[in-house]
Coordinates of C-alpha atoms in Angstrom, one line a residue:
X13 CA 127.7 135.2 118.0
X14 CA 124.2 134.7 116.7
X15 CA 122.6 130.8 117.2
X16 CA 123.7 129.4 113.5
X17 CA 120.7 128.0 112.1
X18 CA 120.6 123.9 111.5
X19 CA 120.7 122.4 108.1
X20 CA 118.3 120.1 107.4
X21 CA 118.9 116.6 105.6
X22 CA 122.5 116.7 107.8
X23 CA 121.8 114.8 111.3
X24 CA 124.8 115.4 114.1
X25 CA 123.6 112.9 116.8
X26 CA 124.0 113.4 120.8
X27 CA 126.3 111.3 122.2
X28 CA 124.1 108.7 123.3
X29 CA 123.1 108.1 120.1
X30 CA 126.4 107.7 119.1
X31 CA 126.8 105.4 121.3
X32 CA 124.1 103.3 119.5
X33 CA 125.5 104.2 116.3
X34 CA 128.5 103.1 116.8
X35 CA 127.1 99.7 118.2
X36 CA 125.3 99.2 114.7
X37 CA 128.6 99.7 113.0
X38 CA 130.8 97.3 115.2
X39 CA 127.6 94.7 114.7
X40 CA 127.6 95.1 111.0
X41 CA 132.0 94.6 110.7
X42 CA 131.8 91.8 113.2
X43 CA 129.2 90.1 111.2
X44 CA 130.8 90.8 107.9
X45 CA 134.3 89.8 108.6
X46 CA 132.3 86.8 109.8
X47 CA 131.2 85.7 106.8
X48 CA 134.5 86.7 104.7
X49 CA 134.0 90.2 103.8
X50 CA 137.2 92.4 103.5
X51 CA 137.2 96.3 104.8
X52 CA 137.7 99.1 101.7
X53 CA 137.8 102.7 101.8
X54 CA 137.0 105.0 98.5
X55 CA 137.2 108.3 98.0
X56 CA 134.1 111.1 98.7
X57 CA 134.2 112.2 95.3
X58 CA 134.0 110.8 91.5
X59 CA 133.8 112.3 87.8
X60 CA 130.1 113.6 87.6
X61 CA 130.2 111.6 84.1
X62 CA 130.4 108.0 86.2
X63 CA 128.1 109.0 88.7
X64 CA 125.4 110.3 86.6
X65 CA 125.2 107.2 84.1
X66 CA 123.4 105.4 85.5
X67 CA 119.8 105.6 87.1
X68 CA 117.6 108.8 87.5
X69 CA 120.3 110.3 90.6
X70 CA 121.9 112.6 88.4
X71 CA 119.4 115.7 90.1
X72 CA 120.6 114.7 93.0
X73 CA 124.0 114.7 92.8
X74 CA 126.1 117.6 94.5
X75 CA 128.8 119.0 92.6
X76 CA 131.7 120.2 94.0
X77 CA 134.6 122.9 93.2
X78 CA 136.7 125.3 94.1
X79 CA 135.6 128.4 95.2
X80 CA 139.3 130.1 93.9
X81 CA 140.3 127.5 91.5
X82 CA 141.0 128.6 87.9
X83 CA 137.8 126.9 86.7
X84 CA 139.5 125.4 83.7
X85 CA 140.4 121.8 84.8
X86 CA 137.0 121.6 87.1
X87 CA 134.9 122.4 84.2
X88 CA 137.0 119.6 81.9
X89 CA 136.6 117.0 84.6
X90 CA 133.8 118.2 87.0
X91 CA 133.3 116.2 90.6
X92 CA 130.2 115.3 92.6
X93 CA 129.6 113.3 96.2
X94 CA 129.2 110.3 95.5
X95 CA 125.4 109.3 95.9
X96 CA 126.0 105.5 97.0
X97 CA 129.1 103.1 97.4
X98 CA 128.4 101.0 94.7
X99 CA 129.5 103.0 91.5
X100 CA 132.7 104.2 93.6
X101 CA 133.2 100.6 93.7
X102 CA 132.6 99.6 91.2
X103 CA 135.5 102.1 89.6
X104 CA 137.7 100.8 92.6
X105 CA 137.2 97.5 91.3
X106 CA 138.3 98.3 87.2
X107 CA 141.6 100.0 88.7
X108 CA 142.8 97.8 91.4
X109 CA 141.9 94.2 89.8
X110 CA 145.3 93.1 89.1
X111 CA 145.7 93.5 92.8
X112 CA 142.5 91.6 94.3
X113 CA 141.5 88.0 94.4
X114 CA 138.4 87.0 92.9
X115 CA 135.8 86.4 93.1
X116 CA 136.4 89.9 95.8
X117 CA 134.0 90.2 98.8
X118 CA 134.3 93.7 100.3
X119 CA 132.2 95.5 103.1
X120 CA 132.3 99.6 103.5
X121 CA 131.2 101.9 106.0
X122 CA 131.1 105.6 104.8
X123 CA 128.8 108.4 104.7
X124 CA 127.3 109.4 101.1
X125 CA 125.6 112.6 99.7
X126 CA 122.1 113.0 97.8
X127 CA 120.5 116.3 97.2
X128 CA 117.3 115.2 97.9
X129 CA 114.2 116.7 99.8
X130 CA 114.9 116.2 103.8
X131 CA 112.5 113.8 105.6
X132 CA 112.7 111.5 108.1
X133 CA 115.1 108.7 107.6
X134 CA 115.7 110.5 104.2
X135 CA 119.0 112.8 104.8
X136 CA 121.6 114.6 102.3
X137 CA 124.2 113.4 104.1
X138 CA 124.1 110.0 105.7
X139 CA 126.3 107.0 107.0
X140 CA 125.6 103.6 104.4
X141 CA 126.8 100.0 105.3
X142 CA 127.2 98.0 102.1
X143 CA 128.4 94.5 101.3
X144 CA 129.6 93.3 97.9
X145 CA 130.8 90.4 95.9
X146 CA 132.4 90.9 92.8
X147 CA 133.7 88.2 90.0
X148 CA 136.1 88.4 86.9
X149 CA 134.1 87.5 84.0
X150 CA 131.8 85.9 86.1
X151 CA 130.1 85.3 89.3
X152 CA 127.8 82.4 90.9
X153 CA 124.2 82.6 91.3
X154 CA 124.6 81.2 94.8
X155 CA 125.9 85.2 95.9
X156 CA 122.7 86.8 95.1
X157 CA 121.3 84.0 98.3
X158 CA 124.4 85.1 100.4
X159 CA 124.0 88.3 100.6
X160 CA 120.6 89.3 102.1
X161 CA 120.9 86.3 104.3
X162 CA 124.2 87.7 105.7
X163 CA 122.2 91.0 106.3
X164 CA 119.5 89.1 108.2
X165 CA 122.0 87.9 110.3
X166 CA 122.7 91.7 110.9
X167 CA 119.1 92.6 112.3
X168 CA 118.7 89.3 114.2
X169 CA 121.9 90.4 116.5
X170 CA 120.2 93.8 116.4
X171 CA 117.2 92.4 117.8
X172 CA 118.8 91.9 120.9
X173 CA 118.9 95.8 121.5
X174 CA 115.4 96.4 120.4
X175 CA 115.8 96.5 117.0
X176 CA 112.2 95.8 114.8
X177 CA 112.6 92.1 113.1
X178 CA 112.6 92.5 109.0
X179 CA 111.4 91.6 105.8
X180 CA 113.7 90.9 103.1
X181 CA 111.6 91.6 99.5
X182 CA 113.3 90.3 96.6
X183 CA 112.4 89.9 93.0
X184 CA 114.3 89.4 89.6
X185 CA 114.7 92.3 87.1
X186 CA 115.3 89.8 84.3
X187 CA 111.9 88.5 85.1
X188 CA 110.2 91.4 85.2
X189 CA 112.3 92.1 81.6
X190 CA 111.1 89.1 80.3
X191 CA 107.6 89.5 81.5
X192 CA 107.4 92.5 79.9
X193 CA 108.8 91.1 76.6
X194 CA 106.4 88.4 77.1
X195 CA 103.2 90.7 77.0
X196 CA 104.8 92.7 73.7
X197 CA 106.2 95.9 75.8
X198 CA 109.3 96.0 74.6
X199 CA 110.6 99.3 75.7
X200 CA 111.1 97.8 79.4
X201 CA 112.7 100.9 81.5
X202 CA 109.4 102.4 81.6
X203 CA 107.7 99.5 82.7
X204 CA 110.5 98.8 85.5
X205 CA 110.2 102.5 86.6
X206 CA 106.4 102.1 86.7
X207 CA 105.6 99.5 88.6
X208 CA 108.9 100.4 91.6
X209 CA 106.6 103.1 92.2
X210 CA 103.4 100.9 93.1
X211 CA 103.6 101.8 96.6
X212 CA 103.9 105.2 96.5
X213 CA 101.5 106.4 93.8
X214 CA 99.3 103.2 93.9
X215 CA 97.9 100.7 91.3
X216 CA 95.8 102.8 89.2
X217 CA 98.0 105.7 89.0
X218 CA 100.7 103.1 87.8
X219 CA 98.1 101.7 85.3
X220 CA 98.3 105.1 84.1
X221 CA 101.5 105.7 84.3
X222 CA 102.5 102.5 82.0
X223 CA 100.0 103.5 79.1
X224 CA 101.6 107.0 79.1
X225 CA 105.3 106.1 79.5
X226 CA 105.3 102.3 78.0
X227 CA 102.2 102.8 75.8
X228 CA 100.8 99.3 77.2
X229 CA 97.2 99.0 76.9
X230 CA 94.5 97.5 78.9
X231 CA 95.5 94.3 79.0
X232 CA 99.2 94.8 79.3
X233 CA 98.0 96.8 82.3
X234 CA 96.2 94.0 83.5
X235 CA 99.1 91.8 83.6
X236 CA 101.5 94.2 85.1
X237 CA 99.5 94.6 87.7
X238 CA 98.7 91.0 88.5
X239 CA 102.1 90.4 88.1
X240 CA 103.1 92.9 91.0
X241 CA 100.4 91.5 93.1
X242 CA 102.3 88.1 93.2
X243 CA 104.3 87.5 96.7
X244 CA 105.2 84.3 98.6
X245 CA 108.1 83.1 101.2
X246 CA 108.1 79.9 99.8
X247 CA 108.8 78.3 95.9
X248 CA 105.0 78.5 95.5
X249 CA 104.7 81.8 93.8
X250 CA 106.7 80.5 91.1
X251 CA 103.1 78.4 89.5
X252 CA 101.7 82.0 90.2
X253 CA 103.5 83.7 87.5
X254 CA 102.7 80.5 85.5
X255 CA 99.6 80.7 85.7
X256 CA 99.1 84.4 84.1
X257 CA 100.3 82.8 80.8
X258 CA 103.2 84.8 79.4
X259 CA 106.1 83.0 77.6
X260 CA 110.0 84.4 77.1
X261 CA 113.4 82.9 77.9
X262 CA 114.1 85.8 79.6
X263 CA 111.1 85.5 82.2
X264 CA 111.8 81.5 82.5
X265 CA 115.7 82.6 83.4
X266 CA 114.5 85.0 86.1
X267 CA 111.8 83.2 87.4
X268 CA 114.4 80.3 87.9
X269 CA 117.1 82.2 89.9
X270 CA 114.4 83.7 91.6
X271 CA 112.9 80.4 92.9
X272 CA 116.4 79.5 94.2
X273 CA 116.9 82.2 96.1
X274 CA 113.6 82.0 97.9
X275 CA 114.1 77.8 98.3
X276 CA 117.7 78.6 99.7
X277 CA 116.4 81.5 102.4
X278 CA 113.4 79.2 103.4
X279 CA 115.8 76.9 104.6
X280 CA 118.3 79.4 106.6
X281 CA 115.9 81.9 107.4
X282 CA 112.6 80.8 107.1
X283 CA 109.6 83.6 106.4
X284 CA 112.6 86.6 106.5
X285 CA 113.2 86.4 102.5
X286 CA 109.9 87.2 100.8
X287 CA 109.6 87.2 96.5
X288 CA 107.7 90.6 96.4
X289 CA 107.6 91.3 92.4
X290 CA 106.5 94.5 92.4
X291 CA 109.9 95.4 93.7
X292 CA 112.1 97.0 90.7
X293 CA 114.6 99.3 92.2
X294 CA 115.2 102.7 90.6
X295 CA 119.4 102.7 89.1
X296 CA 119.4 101.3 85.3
X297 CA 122.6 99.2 86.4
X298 CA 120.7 96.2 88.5
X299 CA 120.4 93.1 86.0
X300 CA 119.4 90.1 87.9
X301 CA 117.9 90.3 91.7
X302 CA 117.4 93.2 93.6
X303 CA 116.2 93.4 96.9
X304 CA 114.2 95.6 99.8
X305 CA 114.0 95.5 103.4
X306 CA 111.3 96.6 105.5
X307 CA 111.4 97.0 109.4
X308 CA 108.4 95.4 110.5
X309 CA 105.6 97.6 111.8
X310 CA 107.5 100.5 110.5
X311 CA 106.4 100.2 107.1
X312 CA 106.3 104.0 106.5
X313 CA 109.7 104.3 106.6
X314 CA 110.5 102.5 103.6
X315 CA 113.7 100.4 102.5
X316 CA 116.6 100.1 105.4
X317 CA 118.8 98.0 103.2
X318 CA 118.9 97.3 99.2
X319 CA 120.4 96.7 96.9
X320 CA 121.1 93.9 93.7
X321 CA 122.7 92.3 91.3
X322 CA 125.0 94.5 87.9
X323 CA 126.5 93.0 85.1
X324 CA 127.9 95.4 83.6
X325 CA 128.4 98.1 85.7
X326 CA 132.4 97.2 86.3
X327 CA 134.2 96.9 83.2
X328 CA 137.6 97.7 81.3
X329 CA 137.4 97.0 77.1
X330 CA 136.2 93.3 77.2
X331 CA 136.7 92.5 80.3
X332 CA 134.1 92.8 83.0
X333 CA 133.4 92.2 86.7
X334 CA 129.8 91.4 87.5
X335 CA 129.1 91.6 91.2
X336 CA 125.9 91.7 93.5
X337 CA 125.9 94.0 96.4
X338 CA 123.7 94.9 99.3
X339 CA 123.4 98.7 101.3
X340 CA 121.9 99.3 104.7
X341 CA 120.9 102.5 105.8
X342 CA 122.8 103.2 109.0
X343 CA 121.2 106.9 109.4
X344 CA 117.8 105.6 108.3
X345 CA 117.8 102.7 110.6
X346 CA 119.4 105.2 113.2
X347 CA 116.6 107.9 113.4
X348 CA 113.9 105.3 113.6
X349 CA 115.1 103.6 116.9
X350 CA 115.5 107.3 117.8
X351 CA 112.7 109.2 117.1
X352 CA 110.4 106.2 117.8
X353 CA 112.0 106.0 121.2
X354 CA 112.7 102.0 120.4
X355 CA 116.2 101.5 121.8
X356 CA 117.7 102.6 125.3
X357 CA 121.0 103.6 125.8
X358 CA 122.1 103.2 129.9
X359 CA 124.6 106.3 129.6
X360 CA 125.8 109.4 127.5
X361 CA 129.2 108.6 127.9
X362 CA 131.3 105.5 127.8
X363 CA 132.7 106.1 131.7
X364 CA 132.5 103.6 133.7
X365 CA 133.9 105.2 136.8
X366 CA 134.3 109.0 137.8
X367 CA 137.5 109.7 140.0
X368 CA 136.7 112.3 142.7
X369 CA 139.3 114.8 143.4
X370 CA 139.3 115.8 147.2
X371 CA 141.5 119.0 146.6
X372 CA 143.5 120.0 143.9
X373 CA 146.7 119.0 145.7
X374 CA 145.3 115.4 145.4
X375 CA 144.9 115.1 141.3
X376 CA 148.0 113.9 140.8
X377 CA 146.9 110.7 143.1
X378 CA 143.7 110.7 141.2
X379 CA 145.0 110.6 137.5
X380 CA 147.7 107.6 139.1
X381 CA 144.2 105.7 140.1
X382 CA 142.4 106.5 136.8
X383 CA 145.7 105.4 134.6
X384 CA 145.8 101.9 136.7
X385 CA 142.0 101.2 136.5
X386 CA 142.5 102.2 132.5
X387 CA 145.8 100.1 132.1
X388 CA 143.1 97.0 133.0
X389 CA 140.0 98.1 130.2
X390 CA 138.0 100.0 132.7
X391 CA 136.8 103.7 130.9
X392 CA 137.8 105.9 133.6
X393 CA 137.3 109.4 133.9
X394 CA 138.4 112.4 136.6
X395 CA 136.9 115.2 137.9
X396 CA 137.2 118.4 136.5
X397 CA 137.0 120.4 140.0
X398 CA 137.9 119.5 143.6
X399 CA 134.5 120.7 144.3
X400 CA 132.0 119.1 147.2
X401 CA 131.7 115.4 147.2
X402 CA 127.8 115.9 146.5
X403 CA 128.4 117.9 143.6
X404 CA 131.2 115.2 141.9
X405 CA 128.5 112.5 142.5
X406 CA 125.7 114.6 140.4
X407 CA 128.3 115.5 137.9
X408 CA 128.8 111.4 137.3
X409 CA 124.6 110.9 137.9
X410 CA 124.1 113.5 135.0
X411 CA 125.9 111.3 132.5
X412 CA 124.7 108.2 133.7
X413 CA 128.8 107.5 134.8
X414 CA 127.1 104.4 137.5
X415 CA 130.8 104.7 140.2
X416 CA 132.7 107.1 141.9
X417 CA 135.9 106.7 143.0
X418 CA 137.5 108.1 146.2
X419 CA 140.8 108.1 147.9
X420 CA 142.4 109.8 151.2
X421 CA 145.5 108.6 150.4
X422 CA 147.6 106.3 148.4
X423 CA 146.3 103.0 150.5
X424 CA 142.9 103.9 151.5
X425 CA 140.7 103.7 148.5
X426 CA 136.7 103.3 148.4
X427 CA 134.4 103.2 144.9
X428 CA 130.8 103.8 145.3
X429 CA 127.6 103.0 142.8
X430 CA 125.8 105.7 143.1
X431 CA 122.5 104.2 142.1
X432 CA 122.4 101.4 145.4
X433 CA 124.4 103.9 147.7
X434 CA 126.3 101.2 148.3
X435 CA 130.2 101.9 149.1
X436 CA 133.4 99.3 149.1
X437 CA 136.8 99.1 149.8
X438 CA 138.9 99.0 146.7
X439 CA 142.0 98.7 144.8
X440 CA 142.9 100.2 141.8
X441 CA 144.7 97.2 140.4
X442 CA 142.1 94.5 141.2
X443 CA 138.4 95.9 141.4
X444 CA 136.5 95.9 138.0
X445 CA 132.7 96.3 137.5
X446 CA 130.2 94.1 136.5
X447 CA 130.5 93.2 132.8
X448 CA 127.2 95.0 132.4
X449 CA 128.3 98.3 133.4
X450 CA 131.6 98.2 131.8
X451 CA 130.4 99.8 128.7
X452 CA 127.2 101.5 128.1
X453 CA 123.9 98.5 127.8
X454 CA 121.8 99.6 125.0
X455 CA 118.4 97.5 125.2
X456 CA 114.7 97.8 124.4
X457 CA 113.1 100.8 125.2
X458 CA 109.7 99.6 128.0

């Protein structure tokens, strides 16, 4: 069989990343459940009609058939991946509501699909951690706080494995609206669109950008820009945006929840939550805050976690569900702490203890010590051959497995850690490792 070529954009991680994979995970559920958040599971795929509604994804959206179906009822009612959690959701939501409690706080760990160009921490397949809360009719202001203070929560328990510390950007979309209506640009899409990208294409490009997509001129540029240039931990950039001199209820409603926000962080987290108002977000659907997170000295990488607030995104004839929701990255974050070689993981495998097999006659006696030691928690694991003693011990080195296990007989039992040298009596149904080798210890790499 020829060596099958990889596919880019897809990562399949070694085990020892896994390992730290899976630690991010059981993190992000124990922190979540925490704080009130209950588990949901929705299905890979969705109408291409719901998917595409909203936002400029639709080009990256898979589509997905039959390759022997009768083509009639896929062309009716074609399917795609679905490119993030929250517009699954947010249909989950519409047809299960007589069923939930509002307002509905929901976490969900599942991999998503975007057909977009392959990069680091940019994949076409990936794993995405989001939290939402979702209201009938309405939903407190209070939630849009919540929510990226529960994710900060998140990194500072990652921190203790190595994990970069964060910055949480947020910023209002109905201020940015109102801004704009305030200058006289009333077509405000363009505007949003324009200045999201100020980081990527920079400030003049973007003054550009506006005139040819907004039609603002050179003032209205002006403004933009010094709007976007406006960033603060505490309530002071609020007299900021003041000072530039634009007027609209829309801008004074933003500005207001915005300043609430930022006074509510600076008081639980101080200096994580930062207003950044350049910060717009690409999908139509945010209304009210949104919100970036950068890993701090890693920049480059872009957004972790983001996410914001949608009016209208849930809805059944007049009645709607407004909701605010928040998505980390898990394969972003992931191959950063990989690539950059930040994180250490102590083992490949979760073993704790390798049984050694001193002939084949003897593996019965060897599984009957390996299912006593994993009746009482201990990962356990036997060896595949009765070969020499030497051999068993570099077959447990090469996977990091720290003891090995040996037996004569049914009384005489001795486990050694292979790293010291140093070898014990036993017994099966009383010896346990230190806590610290029990399971693999991620940490700081250096």
């Amino acid at each position: 069989m020829a060596r099958p070529k990889p596919l880019s954009g897809f990562p399949e991680w070694l085990p020892a990343e896994r390992i730290l994979e899976n630690h991010i995970v059981e993190t992000l559920q124990r922190t979540f459940e925490l704080h009130g958040f209950a588990s949901v599971n929705t299905r890979a795929v969705e109408p291409i009609s719901l998917l595409a509604k909203d936002g400029e994804i639709d080009k990256e959206i898979y589509a997905v058939s039959r390759l022997h179906g009768e083509g009639t009822a896929d062309a009716k009612n074609p399917l795609g991946l679905h490119f993030d959690l929250t517009v699954p959701f947010a249909r989950y939501v519409v047809e299960n509501a007589g069923k939930l409690a509002f307002p509905f706080k929901r976490y969900q760990i599942q991999p998503v699909w975007r057909g977009e160009r392959p990069q680091e921490g940019r994949f076409r397949e990936f794993y995405q951690a989001d939290i939402d809360v979702v209201g009938d009719g309405e939903l407190p202001a209070h939630f849009e706080a919540e929510l990226p203070l529960v994710m900060a929560e998140v990194f500072r328990k990652l921190s203790e494995i190595g994990v970069p510390p964060i910055r949480i950007q947020v910023n209002n979309r109905k201020l940015l609206e109102g801004f704009s209506r305030g200058i006289g640009l009333s077509d405000v899409q363009p505007v949003l669109r324009a200045l999201d990208k100020i980081d990527k294409i920079g400030p003049d490009a973007v003054g550009r950008l506006l005139a040819e997509t907004a039609g603002a001129d050179a003032e209205q540029q002006r403004l933009c820009l010094a709007l976007a240039q406006i960033e603060g931990d505490d309530v002071s950039f609020a007299d900021e945006v003041r000072a530039l001199g634009v007027s609209h209820p829309m801008l004074d409603e933003g500005l207001e929840a915005l300043t609430a926000l930022i006074a509510t962080a600076q008081q639980r987290a101080p200096g994580v939550v930062v207003a950044q108002l350049k910060i717009a977000r690409g999908l139509d659907y945010y209304t009210g805050t949104v919100y970036e997170t950068l890993l701090q000295g890693h920049e480059d990488l872009g957004s972790v976690c983001s996410g914001g607030r949608y009016d209208s995104l849930a809805s059944e004839g007049d009645r709607t569900y407004p909701g605010v929701g928040v998505s980390l990255g898990i394969s972003r974050l992931l191959t950063r702490l990989v690539n950059h070689n930040l994180v250490t993981v102590s083992r490949s495998v979760p073993t704790a203890v390798l049984v050694a097999v001193a002939d084949e006659g003897q593996r019965g006696l060897a599984d009957a010590i390996a299912s006593t030691l994993r009746s009482r928690g201990i990962p356990t694991d036997v060896s595949p051959s009765a070969a020499k003693f030497g051999k068993q011990i570099r077959f447990a080195d090469r996977r990091g497995i720290p003891f090995v296990w040996f037996a004569e007989d049914a009384d005489s039992h001795q486990v050694k850690d292979i790293r010291s040298g140093e070898q014990v009596a036993a017994d099966p149904g009383s010896w346990t490792p230190p806590e610290a080798d029990l399971k693999p210890l991620i940490t700081a790499a250096g």
